[in-house]
Short mmCIF file of C-alpha atoms in Angstrom, two decimals:
data_model
loop_
_atom_site.label_atom_id
_atom_site.label_comp_id
_atom_site.label_asym_id
_atom_site.label_seq_id
_atom_site.Cartn_x
_atom_site.Cartn_y
_atom_site.Cartn_z
CA MET A 11 47.97 110.90 59.08
CA LYS A 12 48.96 114.39 60.14
CA ILE A 13 51.67 116.33 58.37
CA ASP A 14 53.67 118.97 60.24
CA PHE A 15 52.21 121.85 58.22
CA THR A 16 52.23 125.55 59.23
CA HIS A 17 48.96 127.34 58.47
CA LYS A 18 49.30 131.05 57.70
CA GLN A 19 46.30 133.21 56.89
CA ALA A 20 46.35 135.02 53.54
CA ALA A 21 44.23 137.64 51.79
CA HIS A 22 43.48 135.38 48.79
CA CYS A 23 43.11 131.61 48.60
CA GLU A 24 45.38 130.68 45.62
CA ASN A 25 48.18 133.01 46.68
CA GLY A 26 47.92 131.68 50.21
CA VAL A 27 47.99 128.02 49.18
CA VAL A 28 51.09 128.57 47.04
CA SER A 29 52.87 130.60 49.74
CA ASN A 30 52.06 128.01 52.41
CA LEU A 31 53.11 125.09 50.21
CA MET A 32 56.40 126.88 49.36
CA ARG A 33 57.04 127.53 53.09
CA HIS A 34 56.38 123.87 53.88
CA ASN A 35 59.04 122.91 51.33
CA GLY A 36 61.63 125.30 52.76
CA PHE A 37 61.12 128.42 50.64
CA GLU A 38 59.90 131.55 52.35
CA VAL A 39 57.89 133.40 49.70
CA SER A 40 55.30 136.03 50.58
CA GLU A 41 51.74 136.07 49.27
CA PRO A 42 52.32 139.36 47.32
CA MET A 43 55.51 137.88 45.73
CA VAL A 44 53.53 134.84 44.53
CA PHE A 45 50.77 137.04 43.18
CA GLY A 46 53.12 139.42 41.35
CA ILE A 47 55.44 136.79 39.85
CA GLY A 48 52.37 134.82 38.80
CA ALA A 49 50.92 137.90 37.10
CA GLY A 50 47.67 137.43 38.94
CA LEU A 51 46.38 140.99 38.62
CA LEU A 52 43.83 141.48 35.81
CA PHE A 53 40.46 142.83 34.85
CA SER A 54 38.22 140.88 32.50
CA TYR A 55 34.66 141.16 31.36
CA LEU A 56 32.98 138.00 29.95
CA PRO A 57 29.35 138.87 29.16
CA PHE A 58 28.89 135.55 27.31
CA ILE A 59 29.53 133.56 30.54
CA LYS A 60 26.90 133.77 33.27
CA VAL A 61 27.41 133.01 36.99
CA ASN A 62 24.46 133.49 39.32
CA HIS A 63 22.50 134.84 36.31
CA ALA A 64 24.88 137.71 35.64
CA PRO A 65 28.00 138.21 33.49
CA VAL A 66 31.44 137.34 34.78
CA PHE A 67 33.67 140.19 35.93
CA THR A 68 37.04 139.02 37.15
CA TYR A 69 39.92 140.91 38.74
CA ARG A 70 42.46 138.11 38.60
CA ALA A 71 43.96 135.57 36.19
CA MET A 72 42.17 132.28 35.60
CA PRO A 73 42.35 129.79 38.53
CA GLY A 74 45.62 127.85 38.43
CA LEU A 75 47.51 130.28 36.28
CA ILE A 76 49.12 132.15 39.20
CA PHE A 77 50.80 128.96 40.52
CA ASN A 78 51.68 127.75 37.00
CA ARG A 79 53.38 131.04 36.11
CA PHE A 80 55.06 131.37 39.46
CA ALA A 81 56.37 127.82 39.18
CA LYS A 82 57.68 128.23 35.64
CA ARG A 83 59.46 131.49 36.39
CA THR A 84 61.09 130.19 39.56
CA GLY A 85 62.09 126.73 38.28
CA ILE A 86 59.50 124.66 40.18
CA LYS A 87 57.60 121.72 38.69
CA VAL A 88 53.93 121.25 39.68
CA ARG A 89 51.79 118.17 39.21
CA ARG A 90 48.07 118.70 38.58
CA GLU A 91 45.45 115.94 38.47
CA LYS A 92 41.73 115.77 37.79
CA PHE A 93 39.52 112.76 38.23
CA LYS A 94 36.39 111.20 36.70
CA SER A 95 35.35 109.52 39.91
CA PRO A 96 35.31 110.60 43.60
CA THR A 97 36.75 107.22 44.54
CA ALA A 98 39.89 107.71 42.45
CA ALA A 99 40.22 111.32 43.74
CA LYS A 100 40.01 110.20 47.35
CA ALA A 101 42.51 107.35 46.83
CA LYS A 102 45.06 109.73 45.27
CA LEU A 103 44.63 112.28 48.04
CA ASP A 104 45.09 109.63 50.75
CA GLU A 105 48.20 108.30 48.94
CA ASN A 106 49.79 111.75 49.05
CA LEU A 107 48.96 112.24 52.72
CA LYS A 108 50.55 108.88 53.58
CA LYS A 109 53.72 110.17 51.86
CA ASN A 110 53.62 113.30 54.08
CA ASN A 111 52.82 115.42 51.05
CA PRO A 112 50.23 118.19 51.63
CA VAL A 113 48.26 119.02 48.50
CA GLY A 114 46.31 121.94 47.14
CA LEU A 115 42.69 121.42 46.05
CA GLN A 116 40.31 123.47 43.92
CA VAL A 117 36.80 123.30 45.38
CA GLY A 118 33.36 124.86 45.31
CA VAL A 119 32.45 127.16 48.22
CA TYR A 120 28.66 126.65 48.26
CA ASN A 121 28.88 123.54 50.45
CA LEU A 122 31.76 124.51 52.67
CA PRO A 123 30.20 124.22 56.18
CA TYR A 124 32.79 126.48 57.87
CA PHE A 125 32.04 129.42 55.49
CA PRO A 126 29.51 132.04 56.70
CA ASP A 127 26.15 131.69 54.93
CA GLU A 128 26.56 134.97 53.02
CA TYR A 129 29.74 133.67 51.34
CA ARG A 130 28.32 130.30 50.38
CA PHE A 131 27.29 130.70 46.77
CA HIS A 132 28.06 128.83 43.56
CA PHE A 133 31.73 129.66 43.00
CA ASN A 134 34.01 126.74 42.11
CA ALA A 135 37.48 128.25 42.02
CA HIS A 136 38.34 128.29 45.73
CA ASN A 137 41.67 126.80 46.91
CA MET A 138 42.71 124.99 50.10
CA VAL A 139 45.39 122.66 51.41
CA VAL A 140 44.70 119.20 52.82
CA TYR A 141 47.51 118.34 55.27
CA GLY A 142 46.22 115.25 57.08
CA LYS A 143 43.42 112.88 57.98
CA ASP A 144 41.96 111.62 61.23
CA GLU A 145 39.81 108.50 60.59
CA ASP A 146 37.13 109.85 58.19
CA THR A 147 37.91 113.54 58.77
CA TYR A 148 40.36 115.57 56.64
CA LEU A 149 42.55 118.29 58.14
CA ILE A 150 42.12 121.53 56.16
CA SER A 151 44.27 124.59 55.88
CA ASP A 152 42.10 127.14 54.12
CA PRO A 153 44.27 130.26 53.82
CA VAL A 154 41.40 132.72 53.99
CA MET A 155 40.47 131.36 57.47
CA GLU A 156 42.21 132.47 60.63
CA SER A 157 42.93 128.91 61.79
CA VAL A 158 42.84 125.36 60.48
CA THR A 159 39.57 123.45 60.15
CA THR A 160 38.23 120.03 59.12
CA LEU A 161 35.90 118.38 56.59
CA THR A 162 34.45 114.89 56.63
CA GLU A 163 35.06 112.57 53.68
CA LYS A 164 31.52 113.28 52.39
CA GLU A 165 31.86 117.06 52.82
CA LEU A 166 35.20 117.13 50.99
CA GLU A 167 33.91 114.97 48.16
CA LYS A 168 30.92 117.31 47.72
CA VAL A 169 33.08 120.41 47.28
CA ARG A 170 35.71 118.66 45.17
CA PHE A 171 33.02 117.56 42.70
CA ALA A 172 30.85 120.63 42.74
CA LYS A 173 28.86 121.23 39.56
CA GLY A 174 28.58 124.36 37.42
CA ALA A 175 31.01 126.86 35.90
CA PHE A 176 34.67 125.97 36.49
CA ALA A 177 33.69 122.62 38.01
CA PRO A 178 36.86 121.40 39.84
CA LYS A 179 36.47 117.70 38.94
CA GLY A 180 38.55 116.75 42.01
CA HIS A 181 41.38 119.00 40.92
CA MET A 182 44.47 118.36 43.06
CA TYR A 183 47.91 119.95 42.67
CA TYR A 184 51.28 120.00 44.46
CA PRO A 185 54.93 120.90 43.71
CA ILE A 186 57.21 117.97 42.91
CA GLU A 187 60.59 119.49 42.04
CA PHE A 188 62.45 122.53 43.31
CA PRO A 189 65.68 124.38 42.35
CA GLU A 190 68.43 124.79 44.92
CA ALA A 191 67.47 128.48 45.24
CA LEU A 192 64.73 130.66 43.79
CA GLU A 193 65.92 133.23 41.26
CA LEU A 194 63.34 135.86 42.12
CA GLU A 195 64.88 138.85 40.30
CA LYS A 196 64.27 137.64 36.75
CA ALA A 197 60.94 136.13 37.77
CA ILE A 198 59.75 139.50 39.14
CA VAL A 199 60.54 141.32 35.89
CA LYS A 200 58.79 138.67 33.79
CA GLY A 201 55.71 138.84 36.07
CA ILE A 202 55.55 142.62 35.84
CA LYS A 203 55.92 142.62 32.07
CA GLN A 204 53.07 140.14 31.64
CA THR A 205 50.73 142.09 33.91
CA CYS A 206 51.46 145.25 31.97
CA ARG A 207 50.75 143.43 28.68
CA ASP A 208 47.52 141.97 29.98
CA MET A 209 46.25 145.27 31.37
CA THR A 210 47.01 147.25 28.19
CA ALA A 211 46.01 144.50 25.74
CA PRO A 212 44.22 145.60 22.52
CA VAL A 213 41.31 143.13 22.95
CA PRO A 214 38.05 144.36 24.55
CA ILE A 215 37.54 141.61 27.17
CA VAL A 216 40.70 142.20 29.23
CA GLY A 217 42.53 145.08 30.89
CA VAL A 218 41.58 148.73 30.70
CA LYS A 219 39.61 148.19 27.48
CA ALA A 220 37.33 145.78 29.32
CA MET A 221 36.91 148.35 32.11
CA ARG A 222 35.81 150.90 29.52
CA TRP A 223 33.41 148.37 27.95
CA VAL A 224 31.85 147.71 31.36
CA ALA A 225 31.50 151.46 32.05
CA LYS A 226 29.78 151.92 28.70
CA SER A 227 27.46 148.98 29.47
CA ILE A 228 26.56 150.34 32.92
CA ARG A 229 25.16 153.50 31.26
CA LYS A 230 22.88 151.35 29.06
CA TRP A 231 21.72 148.74 31.57
CA PRO A 232 18.80 150.66 33.25
CA ASN A 233 17.01 151.30 29.94
CA LYS A 234 18.08 148.08 28.22
CA LEU A 235 17.56 145.61 31.05
CA GLY A 236 15.28 147.38 33.52
CA THR A 237 16.18 148.52 37.01
CA LYS A 238 15.98 145.11 38.72
CA LYS A 239 18.32 143.33 36.28
CA ALA A 240 20.64 146.37 36.04
CA ASN A 241 20.97 146.38 39.82
CA HIS A 242 21.65 142.62 39.81
CA TYR A 243 24.46 143.09 37.26
CA LEU A 244 25.90 146.03 39.20
CA GLY A 245 25.76 143.92 42.34
CA GLN A 246 27.66 141.17 40.52
CA ILE A 247 30.50 143.61 39.76
CA VAL A 248 30.77 144.58 43.40
CA ARG A 249 30.41 140.97 44.61
CA MET A 250 33.21 139.85 42.27
CA GLN A 251 35.30 142.83 43.44
CA GLU A 252 34.77 142.70 47.16
CA GLU A 253 33.39 139.34 48.23
CA ILE A 254 34.86 136.67 45.94
CA GLY A 255 38.40 135.98 47.13
CA THR A 256 40.05 139.37 47.60
CA GLY A 257 38.54 141.18 44.68
CA GLY A 258 39.57 144.22 42.69
CA GLY A 259 40.51 146.70 45.36
CA GLY A 260 42.16 144.08 47.55
CA PHE A 261 44.18 142.71 44.62
CA ARG A 262 45.46 146.20 43.92
CA TYR A 263 46.71 146.48 47.50
CA ILE A 264 48.42 143.07 47.23
CA TYR A 265 50.07 144.17 43.99
CA ALA A 266 51.22 147.39 45.70
CA ALA A 267 52.86 145.24 48.39
CA PHE A 268 54.49 143.13 45.63
CA LEU A 269 55.93 146.26 44.00
CA GLN A 270 57.23 147.50 47.37
CA GLU A 271 58.92 144.20 48.15
CA SER A 272 60.29 143.96 44.58
CA GLY A 273 61.56 147.54 44.63
CA LYS A 274 63.67 146.79 47.70
CA LEU A 275 64.91 143.46 46.29
CA LEU A 276 65.82 144.95 42.89
CA LYS A 277 66.96 148.28 44.34
CA ASN A 278 64.57 149.98 42.02
CA ASP A 279 63.13 153.20 43.46
CA ALA A 280 60.66 153.53 40.61
CA LEU A 281 58.86 150.38 41.80
CA LEU A 282 58.53 151.87 45.28
CA LYS A 283 56.93 154.94 43.76
CA HIS A 284 54.55 152.80 41.71
CA SER A 285 53.65 150.85 44.81
CA LYS A 286 52.23 154.03 46.36
CA GLU A 287 50.36 154.87 43.17
CA MET A 288 48.75 151.43 43.09
CA THR A 289 47.56 151.85 46.67
CA ILE A 290 45.74 155.03 45.60
CA ILE A 291 44.17 153.15 42.67
CA GLY A 292 43.03 150.48 45.11
CA ASP A 293 41.28 153.20 47.10
CA GLN A 294 39.52 154.39 44.00
CA TRP A 295 38.23 150.85 43.33
CA ARG A 296 36.86 150.72 46.88
CA ASP A 297 35.12 154.06 46.40
CA PHE A 298 33.56 152.77 43.18
CA ALA A 299 32.28 149.67 44.98
CA VAL A 300 30.71 151.73 47.79
CA ASP A 301 28.93 154.06 45.37
CA ALA A 302 27.76 151.15 43.17
CA SER A 303 26.40 149.29 46.19
CA ARG A 304 24.40 152.36 47.24
CA ILE A 305 22.61 152.22 43.89
CA TYR A 306 21.53 148.57 44.02
CA LYS A 307 20.78 148.51 47.72
CA ASN A 308 18.50 151.56 47.41
CA ARG A 309 17.08 150.12 44.17
CA SER A 310 17.73 153.44 42.50
CA SER A 311 16.30 153.80 38.95
CA GLN A 312 17.88 157.21 38.33
CA THR A 313 19.94 157.10 35.16
CA ASP A 314 22.27 159.74 36.49
CA ALA A 315 23.38 157.43 39.33
CA TYR A 316 24.54 154.82 36.84
CA ASN A 317 26.30 157.47 34.77
CA LYS A 318 28.22 158.62 37.84
CA VAL A 319 29.61 155.16 38.71
CA ALA A 320 30.32 154.57 35.04
CA ALA A 321 32.40 157.79 35.05
CA GLN A 322 34.25 156.55 38.13
CA LEU A 323 35.14 153.31 36.34
CA GLU A 324 36.33 155.26 33.25
CA ALA A 325 38.55 157.39 35.48
CA ILE A 326 40.06 154.25 37.02
CA ALA A 327 40.68 152.81 33.55
CA LYS A 328 42.49 155.97 32.50
CA LYS A 329 44.57 155.88 35.68
CA GLU A 330 45.49 152.21 35.26
CA GLU A 331 46.34 152.59 31.58
CA ALA A 332 48.91 155.32 32.41
CA PHE A 333 50.09 153.35 35.41
CA PHE A 334 50.86 150.08 33.57
CA LYS A 335 52.58 151.86 30.65
CA ALA A 336 54.84 153.64 33.17
CA LEU A 337 55.40 150.43 35.16
CA ARG A 338 56.51 148.65 31.96
CA ASN A 339 59.15 151.31 31.37
CA ALA A 340 60.35 151.01 34.98
CA VAL A 341 61.60 147.44 34.40
#
């Protein structure tokens, strides 16, 4: 069972899976367009959830939301299924492959054999496409990889039923209905408005308010937690930003590309201007990550070093707050 499926590498797994599945079904939609319409850009701080013994810092919407929002706004219907048993999950996957239907899967990355060792940690929100099977080996299109790869039945079962936070439980998804044509214009505006709402929300765990909360926390960590734990938490911020998926800086670049593409499609020059501004913000996130990594790699215990990166994050929050208020007015 091998489906004629075109693999195209992407910057982020969920965006790439959606873009590739759309292309397979005859709709050419770029990764940035999927991300922007799906309102994937976010910042959230969840200190009450621990992953790898540190709080969760996320730079994107919850897994699955990007495709759900994109589908709803463009008139596509998506089927999602989870399973109690690996046997049922395998049977349903094989059934779809026999029908020439490639499917998206949510998996854990820790046991993915084709991932480099430094990227194999307990993170269960990775996405891939299964597009065929050769005896007991599945054909895998993982959009963050340069080319297609394979997993044995046992290997795929292990990552589909990984344990821990965001356990996938065999999660499988695929589009089942499409409109004659995608109405991107209205979908773009809805996606932008939601991102602006999320990033300027009045609650402390999302958007610029969450960024300010993290900055305030960074200043306290060395004295409150001790240098070792403070450095581990700081490392978690950078790891979530730069190593898990595309991360904070990379997502800002993807969003800039979305605004550029949307500005041309909607003939809106303001979006082109905001695209350039978002690129600059992405650069500031990357500078923050570099400076933060210097602290925890050198095991610095100087309070001033933490204050400096906290000030950087506060400056980014100020910049993003003004940006998203202006972007909201542009549409």
